[in-house]
């Protein structure tokens, strides 16, 4: 149980275009989903928290207009990187938790490369 | 925000050895999780352990919440145990704050 999927696993896009990443909880209802970013050989940094049906809460320094987050259902959250630039290249990982526990379950991650 | 420190940053051991990884945190938490990140980047949940002691096979963990630290024990290490181990904590229903990780290499 507690499986989280992400799609795509890997994406390459041109500078200036937008990319959408999906995060799904497959076998539980995720009242809260989180988006993290990881640079090579570094730790994970929380970008934003989204509760189903509400606007996302962004961490300090994360541009909400660049990283659009939607959590329209209890099993799906999306992260859209708008007008991507090479510095947005990174590993993006989502996690999800149910209302019953603080424990988070992570997706396999999406490696974004902006050329 | 909460600060998380992990030690050691790097650890090289021979197969069969035991190891102890430490996680110190700066404030009270209601969520503490240990993860193993595999070479493909997937975070594998090892333990959800905001307090107390748990065991799962060769792995066990102890969190002493009053003293703000947690320990992850790996016994009889195998080469497949290699990778990065992260400790992450949160207060309330917040997102996790991760430590910098311990990079473990198990040599045959």
CSV table of C-alpha atoms in Angstrom, one decimal:
chain,number,residue,atom,x,y,z
A,1,UNK,CA,0.0,0.0,0.0
A,2,UNK,CA,0.8,3.7,0.0
A,3,UNK,CA,2.1,4.0,-3.6
A,4,UNK,CA,2.8,7.3,-5.3
A,5,UNK,CA,3.5,7.6,-9.0
A,6,UNK,CA,4.9,10.5,-11.0
A,7,UNK,CA,4.8,11.1,-14.7
A,8,UNK,CA,6.9,11.7,-16.7
A,9,UNK,CA,10.0,10.1,-15.1
A,10,UNK,CA,12.3,12.1,-17.4
A,11,UNK,CA,11.6,15.1,-19.6
A,12,UNK,CA,13.8,17.4,-21.8
A,13,UNK,CA,12.3,20.7,-23.0
A,14,UNK,CA,13.5,23.8,-24.7
A,15,UNK,CA,14.1,27.1,-22.9
A,16,UNK,CA,10.9,29.1,-22.7
A,17,UNK,CA,8.4,26.3,-22.9
A,18,UNK,CA,6.3,24.9,-20.1
A,19,UNK,CA,6.3,21.4,-18.6
A,20,UNK,CA,3.6,19.7,-16.5
A,21,UNK,CA,4.5,16.9,-14.0
A,22,UNK,CA,1.8,14.7,-12.5
A,23,UNK,CA,1.8,13.1,-9.1
A,24,UNK,CA,-0.8,10.5,-8.2
A,25,UNK,CA,-1.6,8.5,-5.1
A,26,UNK,CA,-2.6,5.1,-6.3
A,27,UNK,CA,-4.1,3.4,-3.3
A,28,UNK,CA,-5.0,6.1,-0.8
A,29,UNK,CA,-6.6,9.5,-0.7
A,30,UNK,CA,-4.0,12.2,-0.4
A,31,UNK,CA,-5.4,15.2,1.5
A,32,UNK,CA,-2.1,16.9,1.3
A,33,UNK,CA,0.7,16.6,-1.4
A,34,UNK,CA,4.1,18.2,-1.3
A,35,UNK,CA,6.6,19.1,-4.0
A,36,UNK,CA,10.3,18.9,-3.4
A,37,UNK,CA,13.4,19.7,-5.5
A,38,UNK,CA,16.8,18.1,-5.4
A,39,UNK,CA,20.0,19.3,-7.0
A,40,UNK,CA,22.7,16.8,-7.8
A,41,UNK,CA,24.4,15.4,-4.8
A,42,UNK,CA,22.3,17.7,-2.5
A,43,UNK,CA,19.4,17.2,-0.2
A,44,UNK,CA,15.7,17.7,-0.9
A,45,UNK,CA,14.2,21.1,-0.5
A,46,UNK,CA,10.5,21.7,0.1
A,47,UNK,CA,8.9,23.9,-2.6
A,48,UNK,CA,5.3,23.9,-1.8
A,49,UNK,CA,2.4,22.3,0.1
A,50,UNK,CA,-1.0,21.7,-1.5
A,51,UNK,CA,-4.2,20.6,0.1
A,52,UNK,CA,-7.0,19.2,-2.1
A,53,UNK,CA,-9.2,22.0,-3.3
A,54,UNK,CA,-7.1,24.8,-1.9
A,55,UNK,CA,-4.4,27.1,-3.2
A,56,UNK,CA,-0.9,25.8,-2.7
A,57,UNK,CA,1.4,27.3,0.0
A,58,UNK,CA,4.8,28.1,-1.3
A,59,UNK,CA,8.1,28.2,0.6
A,60,UNK,CA,10.1,31.4,0.8
A,61,UNK,CA,12.0,32.0,-2.3
A,62,UNK,CA,9.9,29.8,-4.6
A,63,UNK,CA,8.2,31.7,-7.4
A,64,UNK,CA,4.5,30.8,-7.4
A,65,UNK,CA,4.1,32.2,-10.9
A,66,UNK,CA,6.8,30.0,-12.2
A,67,UNK,CA,5.9,26.8,-10.4
A,68,UNK,CA,2.1,26.4,-10.7
A,69,UNK,CA,0.6,23.7,-8.5
A,70,UNK,CA,-2.9,22.3,-8.8
A,71,UNK,CA,-4.4,19.7,-6.4
A,72,UNK,CA,-7.9,19.2,-7.9
A,73,UNK,CA,-8.6,15.8,-6.6
A,74,UNK,CA,-7.7,13.5,-3.7
A,75,UNK,CA,-5.4,11.5,-5.9
A,76,UNK,CA,-3.8,14.0,-8.3
A,77,UNK,CA,-1.5,17.0,-8.0
A,78,UNK,CA,0.3,18.7,-10.8
A,79,UNK,CA,3.3,20.9,-11.0
A,80,UNK,CA,3.7,23.1,-14.1
A,81,UNK,CA,7.1,24.7,-14.6
A,82,UNK,CA,6.3,27.7,-16.8
A,83,UNK,CA,8.7,29.4,-19.2
A,84,UNK,CA,11.4,27.0,-18.2
A,85,UNK,CA,15.1,28.0,-18.2
A,86,UNK,CA,18.2,25.9,-17.8
A,87,UNK,CA,18.5,26.8,-14.1
A,88,UNK,CA,15.1,25.1,-13.6
A,89,UNK,CA,16.8,21.8,-14.5
A,90,UNK,CA,16.5,19.6,-11.5
A,91,UNK,CA,15.0,16.4,-10.0
A,92,UNK,CA,11.4,17.1,-8.8
A,93,UNK,CA,9.9,14.7,-6.3
A,94,UNK,CA,6.3,14.7,-4.9
A,95,UNK,CA,5.0,13.2,-1.8
A,96,UNK,CA,1.6,12.5,-0.4
A,97,UNK,CA,0.0,11.9,3.0
A,98,UNK,CA,-3.5,11.0,4.1
A,99,UNK,CA,-5.5,12.8,6.7
A,100,UNK,CA,-4.8,10.0,9.2
A,101,UNK,CA,-1.0,10.3,9.6
A,102,UNK,CA,1.8,12.7,9.1
A,103,UNK,CA,3.8,10.0,7.3
A,104,UNK,CA,4.7,11.0,3.8
A,105,UNK,CA,5.1,8.6,0.8
A,106,UNK,CA,7.2,9.7,-2.1
A,107,UNK,CA,6.9,9.3,-5.8
A,108,UNK,CA,9.9,8.1,-8.0
A,109,UNK,CA,10.8,11.7,-9.1
A,110,UNK,CA,10.9,13.5,-12.4
A,111,UNK,CA,14.2,14.6,-13.9
A,112,UNK,CA,13.8,17.8,-15.9
A,113,UNK,CA,16.4,19.0,-18.3
A,114,UNK,CA,15.9,22.4,-19.9
A,115,UNK,CA,18.1,23.0,-23.0
B,1,UNK,CA,12.6,26.6,10.8
B,2,UNK,CA,13.7,23.2,12.1
B,3,UNK,CA,17.4,22.4,11.6
B,4,UNK,CA,18.4,18.8,10.9
B,5,UNK,CA,22.0,17.5,11.1
B,6,UNK,CA,23.1,14.1,10.0
B,7,UNK,CA,26.3,12.3,10.8
B,8,UNK,CA,28.6,11.0,9.5
B,9,UNK,CA,28.3,12.6,6.0
B,10,UNK,CA,30.2,9.7,4.5
B,11,UNK,CA,30.7,6.1,5.7
B,12,UNK,CA,32.7,3.3,4.0
B,13,UNK,CA,32.3,-0.2,5.5
B,14,UNK,CA,33.1,-3.8,4.6
B,15,UNK,CA,30.3,-6.2,3.9
B,16,UNK,CA,29.0,-7.7,7.2
B,17,UNK,CA,29.8,-4.7,9.3
B,18,UNK,CA,27.3,-2.9,11.5
B,19,UNK,CA,26.7,0.9,11.3
B,20,UNK,CA,24.9,3.6,13.2
B,21,UNK,CA,23.7,6.8,11.5
B,22,UNK,CA,22.7,9.8,13.6
B,23,UNK,CA,20.1,12.6,13.1
B,24,UNK,CA,19.9,15.6,15.4
B,25,UNK,CA,17.1,18.1,15.1
B,26,UNK,CA,16.5,21.5,16.7
B,27,UNK,CA,12.9,21.5,17.7
B,28,UNK,CA,10.0,19.2,18.7
B,29,UNK,CA,8.6,17.2,15.9
B,30,UNK,CA,5.5,15.1,15.2
B,31,UNK,CA,7.0,13.4,12.2
B,32,UNK,CA,10.5,11.9,11.7
B,33,UNK,CA,11.2,9.6,8.8
B,34,UNK,CA,14.3,7.7,7.6
B,35,UNK,CA,14.7,7.1,3.9
B,36,UNK,CA,17.1,5.3,1.6
B,37,UNK,CA,17.6,7.0,-1.7
B,38,UNK,CA,18.4,4.4,-4.4
B,39,UNK,CA,20.7,5.2,-7.4
B,40,UNK,CA,17.6,6.1,-9.5
B,41,UNK,CA,16.5,8.7,-7.0
B,42,UNK,CA,13.6,6.9,-5.5
B,43,UNK,CA,13.1,7.5,-1.8
B,44,UNK,CA,12.4,4.3,0.0
B,45,UNK,CA,10.5,4.7,3.3
B,46,UNK,CA,12.5,2.9,6.0
B,47,UNK,CA,10.9,4.1,9.2
B,48,UNK,CA,8.2,6.6,10.4
B,49,UNK,CA,9.5,7.1,13.9
B,50,UNK,CA,8.7,10.4,15.7
B,51,UNK,CA,9.5,8.5,19.0
B,52,UNK,CA,10.4,5.1,20.3
B,53,UNK,CA,12.1,2.1,18.7
B,54,UNK,CA,11.2,0.1,15.6
B,55,UNK,CA,12.9,-2.8,13.9
B,56,UNK,CA,12.5,-4.2,10.4
B,57,UNK,CA,14.8,-7.1,9.5
B,58,UNK,CA,18.5,-5.9,9.7
B,59,UNK,CA,17.4,-2.3,10.2
B,60,UNK,CA,16.2,-0.7,13.4
B,61,UNK,CA,15.7,2.9,14.5
B,62,UNK,CA,15.4,4.8,17.8
B,63,UNK,CA,14.1,8.3,18.3
B,64,UNK,CA,14.6,10.0,21.7
B,65,UNK,CA,12.2,13.0,21.2
B,66,UNK,CA,13.1,14.7,24.5
B,67,UNK,CA,16.7,14.8,23.5
B,68,UNK,CA,16.0,15.6,19.8
B,69,UNK,CA,17.9,12.8,18.1
B,70,UNK,CA,17.3,9.7,16.2
B,71,UNK,CA,19.6,6.8,15.3
B,72,UNK,CA,19.4,4.3,12.4
B,73,UNK,CA,21.1,1.0,12.9
B,74,UNK,CA,22.1,-1.3,10.0
B,75,UNK,CA,23.4,-4.7,11.0
B,76,UNK,CA,25.3,-7.2,8.8
B,77,UNK,CA,25.6,-4.7,6.0
B,78,UNK,CA,25.2,-5.9,2.4
B,79,UNK,CA,26.4,-4.2,-0.8
B,80,UNK,CA,22.8,-3.4,-1.7
B,81,UNK,CA,22.6,-1.2,1.4
B,82,UNK,CA,24.8,1.3,-0.3
B,83,UNK,CA,23.3,4.7,-1.1
B,84,UNK,CA,22.3,7.9,0.6
B,85,UNK,CA,20.3,7.7,3.9
B,86,UNK,CA,18.2,10.8,4.7
B,87,UNK,CA,16.5,11.8,8.0
B,88,UNK,CA,13.6,14.2,7.6
B,89,UNK,CA,11.4,15.9,10.2
B,90,UNK,CA,8.3,18.0,10.4
B,91,UNK,CA,6.3,19.7,13.1
B,92,UNK,CA,2.5,19.7,12.7
B,93,UNK,CA,1.3,18.8,9.2
B,94,UNK,CA,4.2,20.6,7.5
B,95,UNK,CA,6.4,19.5,4.7
B,96,UNK,CA,9.6,17.7,5.7
B,97,UNK,CA,12.9,19.3,6.4
B,98,UNK,CA,15.7,17.0,5.2
B,99,UNK,CA,19.2,16.6,6.6
B,100,UNK,CA,22.1,16.5,4.1
B,101,UNK,CA,22.2,12.7,4.2
B,102,UNK,CA,24.8,10.0,5.0
B,103,UNK,CA,26.4,8.5,1.9
B,104,UNK,CA,27.0,4.9,2.8
B,105,UNK,CA,29.3,2.6,0.7
B,106,UNK,CA,29.4,-1.1,1.5
B,107,UNK,CA,32.4,-2.8,-0.1
B,108,UNK,CA,32.4,-6.5,-0.9
